[in-house]
């Protein structure tokens, strides 16, 4: 297999990974907006997907320079601003929707970890590994 073929397949895989991440992120943002009571017309699929794209770009740009100082916090606040104004919510609703869009998939991942036999013993072993 030629190097060009490998690179082409890798690029396609990366594009699919980015698309899947955006779709899942948009779904969890939509779910967060729904749970806090945002009207249906303000949480349509396309609208939420565009919000997710904007937030992803903002967070990506601001985390590139996050090692400089607390610039990443500006990215988080800008994400709240985008949610607030694109979905006509209050500040509290925007922050809660953003938080739920992070919390829900995290809890699902933890539940899957334990469902497939993960345990706290794994964390203890990892702690010992890094000593």
Tab-separated table of N, CA and C in Angstrom:
chain	number	residue	atom	x	y	z
A	1	UNK	N	0.856	-1.176	0.000
A	1	UNK	CA	0.000	0.000	0.000
A	1	UNK	C	0.903	1.240	0.000
A	2	UNK	N	0.607	2.125	-0.883
A	2	UNK	CA	1.430	3.327	-1.022
A	2	UNK	C	1.168	4.294	0.124
A	3	UNK	N	2.147	5.122	0.388
A	3	UNK	CA	2.034	6.119	1.449
A	3	UNK	C	0.872	7.066	1.187
A	4	UNK	N	0.639	7.385	-0.072
A	4	UNK	CA	-0.465	8.283	-0.427
A	4	UNK	C	-1.802	7.669	-0.026
A	5	UNK	N	-1.959	6.360	-0.253
A	5	UNK	CA	-3.197	5.678	0.137
A	5	UNK	C	-3.392	5.708	1.645
A	6	UNK	N	-2.323	5.482	2.372
A	6	UNK	CA	-2.401	5.503	3.836
A	6	UNK	C	-2.806	6.885	4.318
A	7	UNK	N	-2.169	7.920	3.783
A	7	UNK	CA	-2.503	9.291	4.181
A	7	UNK	C	-3.935	9.648	3.806
A	8	UNK	N	-4.391	9.207	2.642
A	8	UNK	CA	-5.765	9.491	2.223
A	8	UNK	C	-6.760	8.828	3.166
A	9	UNK	N	-6.502	7.584	3.522
A	9	UNK	CA	-7.398	6.892	4.446
A	9	UNK	C	-7.372	7.537	5.826
A	10	UNK	N	-6.200	7.941	6.264
A	10	UNK	CA	-6.076	8.604	7.560
A	10	UNK	C	-6.851	9.914	7.563
A	11	UNK	N	-6.767	10.683	6.488
A	11	UNK	CA	-7.483	11.954	6.383
A	11	UNK	C	-8.986	11.726	6.379
A	12	UNK	N	-9.453	10.716	5.667
A	12	UNK	CA	-10.883	10.395	5.658
A	12	UNK	C	-11.330	9.997	7.055
A	13	UNK	N	-10.523	9.192	7.741
A	13	UNK	CA	-10.865	8.788	9.101
A	13	UNK	C	-10.939	9.996	10.021
A	14	UNK	N	-10.004	10.922	9.895
A	14	UNK	CA	-10.033	12.136	10.715
A	14	UNK	C	-11.284	12.958	10.438
A	15	UNK	N	-11.657	13.080	9.175
A	15	UNK	CA	-12.854	13.844	8.822
A	15	UNK	C	-14.100	13.194	9.418
A	16	UNK	N	-14.180	11.874	9.349
A	16	UNK	CA	-15.319	11.170	9.941
A	16	UNK	C	-15.337	11.327	11.456
A	17	UNK	N	-14.163	11.311	12.063
A	17	UNK	CA	-14.076	11.487	13.512
A	17	UNK	C	-14.558	12.879	13.924
A	18	UNK	N	-14.149	13.899	13.195
A	18	UNK	CA	-14.585	15.268	13.491
A	18	UNK	C	-16.089	15.391	13.304
A	19	UNK	N	-16.613	14.827	12.217
A	19	UNK	CA	-18.054	14.890	11.964
A	19	UNK	C	-18.835	14.174	13.059
A	20	UNK	N	-18.392	12.990	13.456
A	20	UNK	CA	-19.070	12.246	14.516
A	20	UNK	C	-19.021	13.010	15.835
A	21	UNK	N	-17.887	13.622	16.130
A	21	UNK	CA	-17.760	14.416	17.355
A	21	UNK	C	-18.717	15.600	17.340
A	22	UNK	N	-18.825	16.270	16.197
A	22	UNK	CA	-19.747	17.402	16.087
A	22	UNK	C	-21.199	16.958	16.244
A	23	UNK	N	-21.549	15.843	15.618
A	23	UNK	CA	-22.929	15.345	15.709
A	23	UNK	C	-23.263	14.953	17.146
A	24	UNK	N	-22.367	14.220	17.799
A	24	UNK	CA	-22.624	13.831	19.192
A	24	UNK	C	-22.659	15.049	20.111
A	25	UNK	N	-21.748	15.987	19.912
A	25	UNK	CA	-21.752	17.213	20.710
A	25	UNK	C	-23.032	18.002	20.519
A	26	UNK	N	-23.500	18.085	19.270
A	26	UNK	CA	-24.753	18.791	18.993
A	26	UNK	C	-25.932	18.077	19.650
A	27	UNK	N	-25.916	16.742	19.628
A	27	UNK	CA	-27.003	16.005	20.272
A	27	UNK	C	-27.054	16.293	21.766
A	28	UNK	N	-25.904	16.261	22.419
A	28	UNK	CA	-25.903	16.497	23.866
A	28	UNK	C	-26.209	17.952	24.209
A	29	UNK	N	-25.822	18.885	23.348
A	29	UNK	CA	-26.219	20.279	23.553
A	29	UNK	C	-27.728	20.414	23.376
A	30	UNK	N	-28.276	19.757	22.354
A	30	UNK	CA	-29.730	19.770	22.136
A	30	UNK	C	-30.444	19.190	23.359
A	31	UNK	N	-29.925	18.088	23.885
A	31	UNK	CA	-30.525	17.463	25.062
A	31	UNK	C	-30.463	18.404	26.259
A	32	UNK	N	-29.335	19.067	26.453
A	32	UNK	CA	-29.211	20.036	27.543
A	32	UNK	C	-30.202	21.175	27.391
A	33	UNK	N	-30.351	21.687	26.167
A	33	UNK	CA	-31.318	22.761	25.917
A	33	UNK	C	-32.744	22.287	26.183
A	34	UNK	N	-33.026	21.048	25.802
A	34	UNK	CA	-34.366	20.503	26.032
A	34	UNK	C	-34.644	20.350	27.525
A	35	UNK	N	-33.665	19.855	28.271
A	35	UNK	CA	-33.861	19.625	29.704
A	35	UNK	C	-34.078	20.912	30.489
A	36	UNK	N	-33.519	22.019	30.021
A	36	UNK	CA	-33.706	23.275	30.752
A	36	UNK	C	-34.914	24.053	30.261
A	37	UNK	N	-35.640	23.509	29.291
A	37	UNK	CA	-36.902	24.112	28.885
A	37	UNK	C	-36.825	25.160	27.792
A	38	UNK	N	-35.806	25.102	26.946
A	38	UNK	CA	-35.725	26.034	25.818
A	38	UNK	C	-36.803	25.641	24.812
A	39	UNK	N	-37.549	26.619	24.268
A	39	UNK	CA	-38.623	26.304	23.319
A	39	UNK	C	-38.115	25.507	22.112
A	40	UNK	N	-39.007	24.696	21.561
A	40	UNK	CA	-38.647	23.787	20.480
A	40	UNK	C	-38.070	24.523	19.265
A	41	UNK	N	-38.625	25.690	18.936
A	41	UNK	CA	-38.132	26.417	17.763
A	41	UNK	C	-36.725	26.979	17.975
A	42	UNK	N	-36.284	27.076	19.224
A	42	UNK	CA	-34.945	27.574	19.529
A	42	UNK	C	-33.910	26.448	19.654
A	43	UNK	N	-34.356	25.209	19.541
A	43	UNK	CA	-33.419	24.084	19.659
A	43	UNK	C	-33.576	23.093	18.504
A	44	UNK	N	-33.829	23.638	17.310
A	44	UNK	CA	-33.916	22.787	16.126
A	44	UNK	C	-32.545	22.189	15.815
A	45	UNK	N	-32.551	21.056	15.145
A	45	UNK	CA	-31.310	20.330	14.894
A	45	UNK	C	-30.235	21.124	14.182
A	46	UNK	N	-30.586	21.779	13.079
A	46	UNK	CA	-29.600	22.550	12.329
A	46	UNK	C	-29.047	23.714	13.123
A	47	UNK	N	-29.909	24.358	13.862
A	47	UNK	CA	-29.495	25.504	14.684
A	47	UNK	C	-28.508	25.058	15.769
A	48	UNK	N	-28.810	23.933	16.398
A	48	UNK	CA	-27.926	23.410	17.445
A	48	UNK	C	-26.605	22.937	16.832
A	49	UNK	N	-26.666	22.339	15.647
A	49	UNK	CA	-25.447	21.866	14.986
A	49	UNK	C	-24.517	23.036	14.655
A	50	UNK	N	-25.081	24.130	14.152
A	50	UNK	CA	-24.265	25.315	13.855
A	50	UNK	C	-23.670	25.884	15.142
A	51	UNK	N	-24.465	25.910	16.213
A	51	UNK	CA	-23.945	26.366	17.506
A	51	UNK	C	-22.780	25.493	17.945
A	52	UNK	N	-22.906	24.196	17.759
A	52	UNK	CA	-21.833	23.275	18.143
A	52	UNK	C	-20.576	23.527	17.315
A	53	UNK	N	-20.739	23.785	16.029
A	53	UNK	CA	-19.578	24.081	15.181
A	53	UNK	C	-18.882	25.354	15.664
A	54	UNK	N	-19.668	26.399	15.929
A	54	UNK	CA	-19.100	27.667	16.406
A	54	UNK	C	-18.373	27.457	17.732
A	55	UNK	N	-19.020	26.755	18.660
A	55	UNK	CA	-18.394	26.508	19.966
A	55	UNK	C	-17.117	25.680	19.836
A	56	UNK	N	-17.120	24.709	18.942
A	56	UNK	CA	-15.932	23.886	18.738
A	56	UNK	C	-14.767	24.732	18.226
A	57	UNK	N	-15.044	25.601	17.274
A	57	UNK	CA	-13.993	26.478	16.741
A	57	UNK	C	-13.482	27.413	17.833
A	58	UNK	N	-14.401	27.996	18.602
A	58	UNK	CA	-14.006	28.912	19.680
A	58	UNK	C	-13.118	28.200	20.695
A	59	UNK	N	-13.564	27.051	21.166
A	59	UNK	CA	-12.796	26.321	22.179
A	59	UNK	C	-11.451	25.878	21.606
A	60	UNK	N	-11.435	25.428	20.364
A	60	UNK	CA	-10.180	25.017	19.734
A	60	UNK	C	-9.195	26.178	19.677
A	61	UNK	N	-9.658	27.331	19.228
A	61	UNK	CA	-8.770	28.487	19.111
A	61	UNK	C	-8.256	28.957	20.467
A	62	UNK	N	-9.125	28.944	21.462
A	62	UNK	CA	-8.708	29.460	22.761
A	62	UNK	C	-7.910	28.451	23.577
A	63	UNK	N	-8.041	27.166	23.284
A	63	UNK	CA	-7.218	26.198	24.009
A	63	UNK	C	-5.839	26.066	23.384
A	64	UNK	N	-5.662	26.549	22.161
A	64	UNK	CA	-4.326	26.550	21.567
A	64	UNK	C	-3.373	27.440	22.347
A	65	UNK	N	-3.922	28.506	22.929
A	65	UNK	CA	-3.087	29.443	23.683
A	65	UNK	C	-3.361	29.359	25.179
A	66	UNK	N	-4.011	28.292	25.613
A	66	UNK	CA	-4.397	28.173	27.024
A	66	UNK	C	-3.196	28.073	27.946
A	67	UNK	N	-2.075	27.600	27.439
A	67	UNK	CA	-0.898	27.479	28.296
A	67	UNK	C	-0.336	28.844	28.685
A	68	UNK	N	-0.744	29.892	27.982
A	68	UNK	CA	-0.238	31.232	28.276
A	68	UNK	C	-0.796	31.733	29.601
A	69	UNK	N	-2.086	31.606	29.788
A	69	UNK	CA	-2.730	32.051	31.031
A	69	UNK	C	-4.127	31.461	31.082
A	70	UNK	N	-5.036	32.225	31.605
A	70	UNK	CA	-6.412	31.751	31.725
A	70	UNK	C	-7.237	32.103	30.495
A	71	UNK	N	-6.620	32.096	29.343
A	71	UNK	CA	-7.305	32.463	28.107
A	71	UNK	C	-8.392	31.447	27.762
A	72	UNK	N	-8.229	30.200	28.169
A	72	UNK	CA	-9.248	29.186	27.895
A	72	UNK	C	-10.586	29.571	28.521
A	73	UNK	N	-10.552	30.270	29.644
A	73	UNK	CA	-11.798	30.723	30.270
A	73	UNK	C	-12.560	31.683	29.365
A	74	UNK	N	-11.837	32.469	28.584
A	74	UNK	CA	-12.496	33.362	27.628
A	74	UNK	C	-13.257	32.530	26.598
A	75	UNK	N	-12.653	31.424	26.158
A	75	UNK	CA	-13.326	30.531	25.220
A	75	UNK	C	-14.595	29.938	25.797
A	76	UNK	N	-14.557	29.575	27.069
A	76	UNK	CA	-15.743	29.024	27.724
A	76	UNK	C	-16.842	30.073	27.804
A	77	UNK	N	-16.479	31.281	28.215
A	77	UNK	CA	-17.471	32.357	28.317
A	77	UNK	C	-18.043	32.680	26.938
A	78	UNK	N	-17.205	32.686	25.907
A	78	UNK	CA	-17.710	32.922	24.552
A	78	UNK	C	-18.671	31.816	24.117
A	79	UNK	N	-18.422	30.579	24.547
A	79	UNK	CA	-19.361	29.491	24.252
A	79	UNK	C	-20.714	29.760	24.895
A	80	UNK	N	-20.697	30.272	26.127
A	80	UNK	CA	-21.955	30.621	26.794
A	80	UNK	C	-22.667	31.733	26.035
A	81	UNK	N	-21.901	32.710	25.558
A	81	UNK	CA	-22.490	33.824	24.804
A	81	UNK	C	-23.154	33.308	23.534
A	82	UNK	N	-22.473	32.406	22.824
A	82	UNK	CA	-23.037	31.844	21.594
A	82	UNK	C	-24.333	31.104	21.897
A	83	UNK	N	-24.340	30.287	22.941
A	83	UNK	CA	-25.557	29.547	23.304
A	83	UNK	C	-26.668	30.512	23.688
A	84	UNK	N	-26.340	31.518	24.478
A	84	UNK	CA	-27.355	32.468	24.941
A	84	UNK	C	-28.027	33.173	23.774
A	85	UNK	N	-27.238	33.699	22.857
A	85	UNK	CA	-27.823	34.511	21.791
A	85	UNK	C	-28.355	33.697	20.623
A	86	UNK	N	-27.801	32.539	20.344
A	86	UNK	CA	-28.330	31.720	19.243
A	86	UNK	C	-29.618	31.002	19.629
A	87	UNK	N	-29.817	30.764	20.929
A	87	UNK	CA	-30.991	30.002	21.356
A	87	UNK	C	-31.914	30.809	22.254
A	88	UNK	N	-31.680	32.105	22.339
A	88	UNK	CA	-32.553	33.029	23.063
A	88	UNK	C	-32.844	32.530	24.479
A	89	UNK	N	-31.773	32.302	25.235
A	89	UNK	CA	-31.905	31.819	26.607
A	89	UNK	C	-31.393	32.879	27.569
A	90	UNK	N	-31.563	32.601	28.850
A	90	UNK	CA	-30.953	33.458	29.869
A	90	UNK	C	-29.507	33.000	30.056
A	91	UNK	N	-28.734	33.781	30.812
A	91	UNK	CA	-27.354	33.395	31.083
A	91	UNK	C	-27.296	32.090	31.863
A	92	UNK	N	-28.178	31.953	32.833
A	92	UNK	CA	-28.183	30.734	33.649
A	92	UNK	C	-28.516	29.528	32.781
A	93	UNK	N	-29.515	29.660	31.910
A	93	UNK	CA	-29.872	28.554	31.027
A	93	UNK	C	-28.716	28.195	30.092
A	94	UNK	N	-28.021	29.195	29.580
A	94	UNK	CA	-26.894	28.934	28.677
A	94	UNK	C	-25.786	28.164	29.386
A	95	UNK	N	-25.467	28.585	30.607
A	95	UNK	CA	-24.409	27.911	31.370
A	95	UNK	C	-24.841	26.492	31.733
A	96	UNK	N	-26.086	26.325	32.159
A	96	UNK	CA	-26.576	24.995	32.541
A	96	UNK	C	-26.624	24.074	31.321
A	97	UNK	N	-27.085	24.575	30.172
A	97	UNK	CA	-27.118	23.755	28.955
A	97	UNK	C	-25.706	23.331	28.557
A	98	UNK	N	-24.759	24.252	28.637
A	98	UNK	CA	-23.362	23.951	28.325
A	98	UNK	C	-22.820	22.890	29.287
A	99	UNK	N	-23.115	23.062	30.576
A	99	UNK	CA	-22.652	22.116	31.589
A	99	UNK	C	-23.273	20.736	31.366
A	100	UNK	N	-24.573	20.684	31.073
A	100	UNK	CA	-25.233	19.401	30.827
A	100	UNK	C	-24.673	18.719	29.583
A	101	UNK	N	-24.312	19.512	28.573
A	101	UNK	CA	-23.741	18.944	27.351
A	101	UNK	C	-22.386	18.293	27.618
A	102	UNK	N	-21.757	18.643	28.720
A	102	UNK	CA	-20.499	18.003	29.122
A	102	UNK	C	-20.764	16.878	30.121
A	103	UNK	N	-21.657	17.126	31.069
A	103	UNK	CA	-21.915	16.179	32.154
A	103	UNK	C	-22.576	14.892	31.667
A	104	UNK	N	-23.584	14.989	30.818
A	104	UNK	CA	-24.339	13.801	30.393
A	104	UNK	C	-23.440	12.777	29.690
A	105	UNK	N	-22.653	13.160	28.669
A	105	UNK	CA	-21.795	12.129	28.053
A	105	UNK	C	-20.719	11.595	28.999
A	106	UNK	N	-20.268	12.431	29.935
A	106	UNK	CA	-19.288	11.960	30.916
A	106	UNK	C	-19.896	10.873	31.796
A	107	UNK	N	-21.116	11.100	32.272
A	107	UNK	CA	-21.793	10.093	33.095
A	107	UNK	C	-22.073	8.820	32.303
A	108	UNK	N	-22.424	8.970	31.031
A	108	UNK	CA	-22.656	7.796	30.181
A	108	UNK	C	-21.359	6.998	30.028
A	109	UNK	N	-20.244	7.692	29.810
A	109	UNK	CA	-18.954	7.005	29.667
A	109	UNK	C	-18.574	6.271	30.946
A	110	UNK	N	-18.813	6.890	32.090
A	110	UNK	CA	-18.518	6.237	33.373
A	110	UNK	C	-19.407	5.015	33.563
A	111	UNK	N	-20.684	5.134	33.214
A	111	UNK	CA	-21.610	4.005	33.336
A	111	UNK	C	-21.179	2.851	32.431
A	112	UNK	N	-20.766	3.158	31.214
A	112	UNK	CA	-20.300	2.111	30.301
A	112	UNK	C	-19.037	1.451	30.856
A	113	UNK	N	-18.141	2.256	31.407
A	113	UNK	CA	-16.910	1.734	32.004
A	113	UNK	C	-17.230	0.701	33.078
A	114	UNK	N	-18.157	1.039	33.967
A	114	UNK	CA	-18.513	0.105	35.037
A	114	UNK	C	-19.338	-1.064	34.517
A	115	UNK	N	-20.143	-0.847	33.480
A	115	UNK	CA	-20.962	-1.926	32.928
A	115	UNK	C	-20.106	-3.007	32.275
A	116	UNK	N	-18.955	-2.630	31.736
A	116	UNK	CA	-18.102	-3.634	31.091
A	116	UNK	C	-17.048	-4.196	32.040
A	117	UNK	N	-17.222	-3.915	33.319
A	117	UNK	CA	-16.363	-4.548	34.311
A	117	UNK	C	-15.264	-3.678	34.870
A	118	UNK	N	-15.297	-2.410	34.565
A	118	UNK	CA	-14.298	-1.507	35.129
A	118	UNK	C	-14.533	-1.333	36.619
A	119	UNK	N	-13.491	-1.011	37.335
A	119	UNK	CA	-13.643	-0.804	38.770
A	119	UNK	C	-12.650	0.239	39.245
A	120	UNK	N	-12.798	0.625	40.488
A	120	UNK	CA	-11.867	1.583	41.073
A	120	UNK	C	-10.472	0.995	41.217
A	121	UNK	N	-10.384	-0.331	41.195
A	121	UNK	CA	-9.074	-0.978	41.279
A	121	UNK	C	-8.183	-0.550	40.112
A	122	UNK	N	-8.781	-0.336	38.951
A	122	UNK	CA	-8.019	0.135	37.798
A	122	UNK	C	-7.362	1.474	38.095
A	123	UNK	N	-8.099	2.371	38.742
A	123	UNK	CA	-7.544	3.683	39.075
A	123	UNK	C	-6.401	3.552	40.080
A	124	UNK	N	-6.553	2.646	41.044
A	124	UNK	CA	-5.481	2.436	42.019
A	124	UNK	C	-4.220	1.920	41.328
A	125	UNK	N	-4.413	0.986	40.394
A	125	UNK	CA	-3.266	0.449	39.659
A	125	UNK	C	-2.589	1.525	38.822
A	126	UNK	N	-3.364	2.403	38.220
A	126	UNK	CA	-2.786	3.487	37.436
A	126	UNK	C	-1.987	4.435	38.319
A	127	UNK	N	-2.504	4.698	39.516
A	127	UNK	CA	-1.794	5.576	40.446
A	127	UNK	C	-0.443	4.963	40.815
A	128	UNK	N	-0.436	3.653	41.069
A	128	UNK	CA	0.819	2.974	41.392
A	128	UNK	C	1.765	2.951	40.192
A	129	UNK	N	1.200	2.858	39.003
A	129	UNK	CA	2.001	2.806	37.784
A	129	UNK	C	2.808	4.086	37.589
A	130	UNK	N	2.222	5.224	37.945
A	130	UNK	CA	2.886	6.506	37.718
A	130	UNK	C	3.781	6.951	38.870
A	131	UNK	N	3.972	6.104	39.878
A	131	UNK	CA	4.866	6.457	40.993
A	131	UNK	C	6.304	6.358	40.574
